[in-house]
CSV table of C-alpha atoms and ligand atoms in Angstrom, one decimal:
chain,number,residue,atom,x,y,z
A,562,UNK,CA,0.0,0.0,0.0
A,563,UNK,CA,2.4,2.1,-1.0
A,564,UNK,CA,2.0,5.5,-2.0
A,565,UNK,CA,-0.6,6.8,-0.1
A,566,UNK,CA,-0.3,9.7,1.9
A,567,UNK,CA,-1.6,10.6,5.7
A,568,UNK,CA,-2.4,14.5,6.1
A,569,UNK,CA,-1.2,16.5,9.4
A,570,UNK,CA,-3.8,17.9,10.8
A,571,UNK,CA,-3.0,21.4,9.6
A,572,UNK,CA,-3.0,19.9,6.5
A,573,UNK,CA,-6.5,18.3,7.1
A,574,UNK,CA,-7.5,21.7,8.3
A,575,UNK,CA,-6.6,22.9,4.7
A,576,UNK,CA,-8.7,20.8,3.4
A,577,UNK,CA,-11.8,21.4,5.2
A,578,UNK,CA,-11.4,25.0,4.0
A,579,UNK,CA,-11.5,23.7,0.4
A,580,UNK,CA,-14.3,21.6,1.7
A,581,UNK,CA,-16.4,24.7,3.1
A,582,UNK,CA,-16.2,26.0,-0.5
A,583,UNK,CA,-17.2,23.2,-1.8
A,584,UNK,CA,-20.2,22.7,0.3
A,585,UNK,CA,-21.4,26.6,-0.3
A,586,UNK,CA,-20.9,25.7,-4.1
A,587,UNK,CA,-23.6,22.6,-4.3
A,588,UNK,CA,-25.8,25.0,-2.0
A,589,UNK,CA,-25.5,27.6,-4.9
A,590,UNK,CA,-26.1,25.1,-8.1
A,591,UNK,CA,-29.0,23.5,-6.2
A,592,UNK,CA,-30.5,27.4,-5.7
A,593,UNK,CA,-29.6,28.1,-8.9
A,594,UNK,CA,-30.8,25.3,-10.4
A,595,UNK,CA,-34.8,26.4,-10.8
A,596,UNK,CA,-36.7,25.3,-14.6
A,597,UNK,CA,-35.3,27.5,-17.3
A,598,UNK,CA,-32.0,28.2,-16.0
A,599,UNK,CA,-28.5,27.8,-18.0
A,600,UNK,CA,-26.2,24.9,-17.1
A,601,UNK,CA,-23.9,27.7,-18.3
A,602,UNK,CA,-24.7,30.4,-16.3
A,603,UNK,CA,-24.9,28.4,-13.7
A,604,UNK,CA,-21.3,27.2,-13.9
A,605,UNK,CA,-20.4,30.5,-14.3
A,606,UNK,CA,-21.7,31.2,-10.8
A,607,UNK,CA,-20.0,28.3,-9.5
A,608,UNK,CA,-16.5,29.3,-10.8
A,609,UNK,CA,-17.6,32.9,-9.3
A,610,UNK,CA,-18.2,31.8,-6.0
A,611,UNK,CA,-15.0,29.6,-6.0
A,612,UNK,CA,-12.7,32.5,-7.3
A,613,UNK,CA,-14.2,35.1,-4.4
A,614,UNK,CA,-13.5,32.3,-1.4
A,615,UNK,CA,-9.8,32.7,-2.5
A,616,UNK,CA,-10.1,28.9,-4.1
A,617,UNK,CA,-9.4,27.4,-7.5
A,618,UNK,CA,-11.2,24.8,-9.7
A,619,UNK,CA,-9.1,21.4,-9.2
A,620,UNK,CA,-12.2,20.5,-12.5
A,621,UNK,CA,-11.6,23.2,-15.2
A,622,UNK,CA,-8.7,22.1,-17.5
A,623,UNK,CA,-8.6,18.6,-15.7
A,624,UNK,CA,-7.1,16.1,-18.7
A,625,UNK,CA,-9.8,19.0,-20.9
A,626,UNK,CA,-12.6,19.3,-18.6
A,627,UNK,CA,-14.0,22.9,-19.7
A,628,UNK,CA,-16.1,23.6,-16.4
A,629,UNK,CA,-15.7,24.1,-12.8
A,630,UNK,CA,-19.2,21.8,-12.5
A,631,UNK,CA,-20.2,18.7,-13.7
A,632,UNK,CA,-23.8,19.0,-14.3
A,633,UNK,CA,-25.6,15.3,-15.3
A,634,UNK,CA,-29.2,15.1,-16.0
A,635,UNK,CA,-31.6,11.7,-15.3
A,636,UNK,CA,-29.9,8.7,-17.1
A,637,UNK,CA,-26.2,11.2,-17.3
A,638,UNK,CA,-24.1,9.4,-14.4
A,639,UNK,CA,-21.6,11.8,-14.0
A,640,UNK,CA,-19.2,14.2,-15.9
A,641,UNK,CA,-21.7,16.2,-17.5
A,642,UNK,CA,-20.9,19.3,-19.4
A,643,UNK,CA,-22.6,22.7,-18.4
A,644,UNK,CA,-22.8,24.8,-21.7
A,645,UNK,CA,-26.7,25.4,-24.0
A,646,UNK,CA,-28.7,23.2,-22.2
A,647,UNK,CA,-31.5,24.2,-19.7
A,648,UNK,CA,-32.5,23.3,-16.3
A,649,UNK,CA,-36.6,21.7,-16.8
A,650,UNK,CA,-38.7,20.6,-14.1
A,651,UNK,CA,-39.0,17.0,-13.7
A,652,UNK,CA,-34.8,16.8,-14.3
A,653,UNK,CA,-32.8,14.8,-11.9
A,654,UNK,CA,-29.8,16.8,-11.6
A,655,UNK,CA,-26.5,15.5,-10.1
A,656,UNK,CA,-23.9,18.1,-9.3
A,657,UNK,CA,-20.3,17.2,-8.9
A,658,UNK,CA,-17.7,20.2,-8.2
A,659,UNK,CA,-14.5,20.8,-6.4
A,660,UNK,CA,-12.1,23.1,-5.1
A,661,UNK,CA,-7.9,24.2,-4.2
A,662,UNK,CA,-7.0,26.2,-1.1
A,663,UNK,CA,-3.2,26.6,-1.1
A,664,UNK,CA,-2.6,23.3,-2.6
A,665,UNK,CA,-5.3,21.0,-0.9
A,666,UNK,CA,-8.3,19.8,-2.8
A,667,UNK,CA,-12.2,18.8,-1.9
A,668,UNK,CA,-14.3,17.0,-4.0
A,669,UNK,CA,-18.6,16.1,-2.9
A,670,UNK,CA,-21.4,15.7,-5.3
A,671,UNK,CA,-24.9,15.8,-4.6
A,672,UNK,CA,-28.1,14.4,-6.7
A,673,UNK,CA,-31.6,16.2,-6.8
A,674,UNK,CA,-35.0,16.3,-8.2
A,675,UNK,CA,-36.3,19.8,-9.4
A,676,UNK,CA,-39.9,19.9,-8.6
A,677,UNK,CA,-41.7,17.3,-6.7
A,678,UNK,CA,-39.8,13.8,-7.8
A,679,UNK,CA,-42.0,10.9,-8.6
A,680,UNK,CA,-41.4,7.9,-5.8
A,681,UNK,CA,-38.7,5.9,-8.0
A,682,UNK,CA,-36.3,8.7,-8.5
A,683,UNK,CA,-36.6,9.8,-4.7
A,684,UNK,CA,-36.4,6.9,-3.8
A,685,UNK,CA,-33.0,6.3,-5.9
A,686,UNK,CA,-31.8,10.0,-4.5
A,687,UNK,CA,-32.5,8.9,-1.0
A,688,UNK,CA,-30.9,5.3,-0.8
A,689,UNK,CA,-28.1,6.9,-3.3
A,690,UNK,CA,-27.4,9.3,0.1
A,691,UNK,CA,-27.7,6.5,2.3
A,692,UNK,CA,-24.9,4.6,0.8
A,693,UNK,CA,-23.0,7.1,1.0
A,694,UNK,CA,-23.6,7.9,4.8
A,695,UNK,CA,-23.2,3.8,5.2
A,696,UNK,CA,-19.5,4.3,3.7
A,697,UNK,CA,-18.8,7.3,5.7
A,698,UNK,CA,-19.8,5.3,9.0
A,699,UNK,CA,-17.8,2.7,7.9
A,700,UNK,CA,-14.1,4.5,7.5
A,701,UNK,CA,-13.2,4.3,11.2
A,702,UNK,CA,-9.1,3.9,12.0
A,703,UNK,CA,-8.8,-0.1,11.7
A,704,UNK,CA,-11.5,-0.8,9.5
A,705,UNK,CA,-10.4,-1.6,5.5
A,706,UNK,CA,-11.3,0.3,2.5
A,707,UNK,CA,-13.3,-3.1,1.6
A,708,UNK,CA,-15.3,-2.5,4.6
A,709,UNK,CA,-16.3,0.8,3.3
A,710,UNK,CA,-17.4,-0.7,0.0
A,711,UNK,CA,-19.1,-3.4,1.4
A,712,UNK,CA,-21.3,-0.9,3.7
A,713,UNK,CA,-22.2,1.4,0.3
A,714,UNK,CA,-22.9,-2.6,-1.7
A,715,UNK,CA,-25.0,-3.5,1.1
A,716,UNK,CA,-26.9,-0.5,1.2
A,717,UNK,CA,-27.7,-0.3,-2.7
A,718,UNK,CA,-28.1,-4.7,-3.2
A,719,UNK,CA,-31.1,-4.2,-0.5
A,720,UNK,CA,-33.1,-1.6,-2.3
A,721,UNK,CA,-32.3,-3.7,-5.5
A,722,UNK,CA,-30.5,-0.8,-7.2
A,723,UNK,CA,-27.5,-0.8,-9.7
A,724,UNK,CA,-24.1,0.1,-8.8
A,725,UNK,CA,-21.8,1.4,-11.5
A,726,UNK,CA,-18.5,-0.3,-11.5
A,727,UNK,CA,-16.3,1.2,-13.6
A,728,UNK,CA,-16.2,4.4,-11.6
A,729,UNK,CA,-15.0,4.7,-7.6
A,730,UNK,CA,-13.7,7.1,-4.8
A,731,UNK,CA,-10.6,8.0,-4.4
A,732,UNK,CA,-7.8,9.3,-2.3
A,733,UNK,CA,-7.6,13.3,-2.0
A,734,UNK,CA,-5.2,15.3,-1.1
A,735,UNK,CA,-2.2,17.6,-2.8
A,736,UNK,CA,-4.3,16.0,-5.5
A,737,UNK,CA,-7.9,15.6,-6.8
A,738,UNK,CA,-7.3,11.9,-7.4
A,739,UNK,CA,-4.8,10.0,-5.1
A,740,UNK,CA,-4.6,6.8,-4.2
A,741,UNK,CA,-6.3,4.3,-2.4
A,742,UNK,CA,-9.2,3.5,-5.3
A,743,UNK,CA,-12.9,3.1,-3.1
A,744,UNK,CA,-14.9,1.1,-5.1
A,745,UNK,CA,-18.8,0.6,-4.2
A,746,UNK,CA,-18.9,-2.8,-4.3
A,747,UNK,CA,-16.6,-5.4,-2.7
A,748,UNK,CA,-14.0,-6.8,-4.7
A,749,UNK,CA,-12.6,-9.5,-2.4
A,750,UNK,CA,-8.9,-8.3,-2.8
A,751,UNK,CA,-6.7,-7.1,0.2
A,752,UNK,CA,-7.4,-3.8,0.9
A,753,UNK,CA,-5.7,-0.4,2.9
A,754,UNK,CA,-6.9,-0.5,6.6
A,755,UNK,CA,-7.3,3.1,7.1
A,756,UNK,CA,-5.4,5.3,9.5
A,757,UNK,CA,-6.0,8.8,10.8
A,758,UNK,CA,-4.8,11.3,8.2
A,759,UNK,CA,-5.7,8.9,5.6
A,760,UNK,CA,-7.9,11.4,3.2
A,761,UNK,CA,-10.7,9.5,0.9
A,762,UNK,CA,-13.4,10.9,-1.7
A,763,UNK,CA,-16.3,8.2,-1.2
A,764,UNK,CA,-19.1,8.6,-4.2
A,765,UNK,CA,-21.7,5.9,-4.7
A,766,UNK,CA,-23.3,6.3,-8.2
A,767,UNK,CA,-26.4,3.8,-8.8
A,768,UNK,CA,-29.1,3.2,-11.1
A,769,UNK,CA,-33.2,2.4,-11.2
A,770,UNK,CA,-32.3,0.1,-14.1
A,771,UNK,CA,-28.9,-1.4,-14.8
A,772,UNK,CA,-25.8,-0.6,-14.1
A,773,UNK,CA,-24.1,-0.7,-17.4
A,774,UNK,CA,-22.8,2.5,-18.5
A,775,UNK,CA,-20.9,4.6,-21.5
A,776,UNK,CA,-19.2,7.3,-22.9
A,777,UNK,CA,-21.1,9.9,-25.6
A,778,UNK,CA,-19.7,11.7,-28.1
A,779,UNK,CA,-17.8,14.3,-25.9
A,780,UNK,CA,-15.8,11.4,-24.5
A,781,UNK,CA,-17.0,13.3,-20.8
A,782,UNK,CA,-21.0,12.6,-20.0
A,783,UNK,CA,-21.2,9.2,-18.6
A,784,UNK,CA,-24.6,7.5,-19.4
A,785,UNK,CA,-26.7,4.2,-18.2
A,786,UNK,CA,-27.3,2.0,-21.2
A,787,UNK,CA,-30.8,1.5,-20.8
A,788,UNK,CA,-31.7,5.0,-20.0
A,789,UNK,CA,-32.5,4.6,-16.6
A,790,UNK,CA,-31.9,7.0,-14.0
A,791,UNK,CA,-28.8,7.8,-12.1
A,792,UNK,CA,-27.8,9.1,-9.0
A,793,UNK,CA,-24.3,10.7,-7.2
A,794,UNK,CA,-23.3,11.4,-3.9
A,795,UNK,CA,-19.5,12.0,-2.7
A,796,UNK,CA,-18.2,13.5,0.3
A,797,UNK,CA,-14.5,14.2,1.2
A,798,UNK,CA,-13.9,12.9,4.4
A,799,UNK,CA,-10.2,12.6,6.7
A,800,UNK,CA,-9.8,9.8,9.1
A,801,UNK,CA,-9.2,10.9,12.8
A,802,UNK,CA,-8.8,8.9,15.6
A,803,UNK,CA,-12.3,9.5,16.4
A,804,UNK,CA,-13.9,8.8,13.2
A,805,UNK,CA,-14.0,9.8,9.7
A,806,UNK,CA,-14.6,14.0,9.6
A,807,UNK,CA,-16.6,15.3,6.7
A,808,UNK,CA,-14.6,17.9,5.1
A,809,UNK,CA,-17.8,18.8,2.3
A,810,UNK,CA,-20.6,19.5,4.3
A,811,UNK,CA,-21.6,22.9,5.6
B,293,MG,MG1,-14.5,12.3,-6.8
């Protein structure tokens, strides 16, 4: 397990400032985010707020990525593009966004319904946040990363939802993406038994339908196969000797 960092606690601090920005950004997009509005315009408010807190976007310019948001609508997993499209009623929006304060990076996504959501999709927000919250619970010093997965598989295999697979959490840090990988499922291998100052970006993504997914034409907007609806949730989180410490909620 080489390769993978533990933060100071000044360093943790750090990154619960990015993390504060972070969390007032996915405030702003879900304000923002009202029928008729411009995924544009509403990424241009989220680069706004980032640039006045004295942060930078760890997104725009990642390997190309044009925005400071990733905007996904209904069966769009994640890496959506902000640019013509609208905001309508009925959407199921997930917003993914992040942010660098002297060096240290956040990272948290949230999924939402804009108007009143019909049982299924609230249903797939809710459990969606739930897995998450299961992962978080499970990233205590001396439990393994496969623990964590298993608590975000368990959660999604009992309300009989899909789990994409070919995209996991990560290590954060000096860098958006570090390692350990966090996948949402178990994957039976031998697995990093966390430590305080270990720093992880935990992100269940699952489906109403299944759980296969691809690329469109923009080589970004991950999609379900089958058109069925998707859902995001990631938090940044350090591991203290108390318990994990969200570093993307307000
Ligand atoms: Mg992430």
């Amino acid at each position: 397990m080489s390769g993978i960092t533990r933060k100071s606690p000044a360093e943790v601090a750090l990154m619960r400032r990015a993390g504060a920005v972070v969390a007032e950004v996915l405030a702003l997009v879900e304000e923002l985010a009202v029928p008729g509005a411009s995924t544009a315009e509403i990424d241009a408010a989220a680069e706004r707020h980032i640039l006045a807190a004295g942060a930078s976007s760890n997104f725009k310019g990642y390997h190309g990525f044009p925005s400071v948001i990733c905007l996904s609508i209904d069966n769009e997993v994640v890496h959506g593009i902000p640019g013509e499209r609208e905001i309508k009623l009925g959407a199921l929006v997930s917003v993914d966004a992040g942010a660098i304060i002297d060096g240290w990076h956040a990272d948290a996504a949230r999924s939402f319904y804009v108007g009143e959501a019909p049982p299924e999709a609230a249903r797939l927000i809710r459990v969606t946040r739930e897995a998450l919250d299961a992962g978080i619970a499970a990233a205590r010093p001396g439990a393994t990363i496969e623990e964590v997965s298993a608590a975000i598989e368990d959660v999604a295999l009992a309300a009989k939802l899909g789990i994409v697979r070919p995209y996991v959490g990560h290590g954060i840090g000096r860098a958006m993406h570090e390692a350990p990988q966090v996948p949402n499922y178990r994957t039976g291998r031998k697995s990093l038994t966390l430590a305080p100052g270990h720093c992880l970006a935990i992100e269940p993504m699952l489906t109403l339908g299944s759980p296969e997914v691809g690329v469109m034409d923009d080589e970004w907007t991950v999609v379900t196969i089958d058109g069925s609806l998707a859902a995001h949730f990631e938090d940044s989180i350090a591991i203290t000797p108390e318990g994990p410490l969200l570093l993307t909620r307000p």
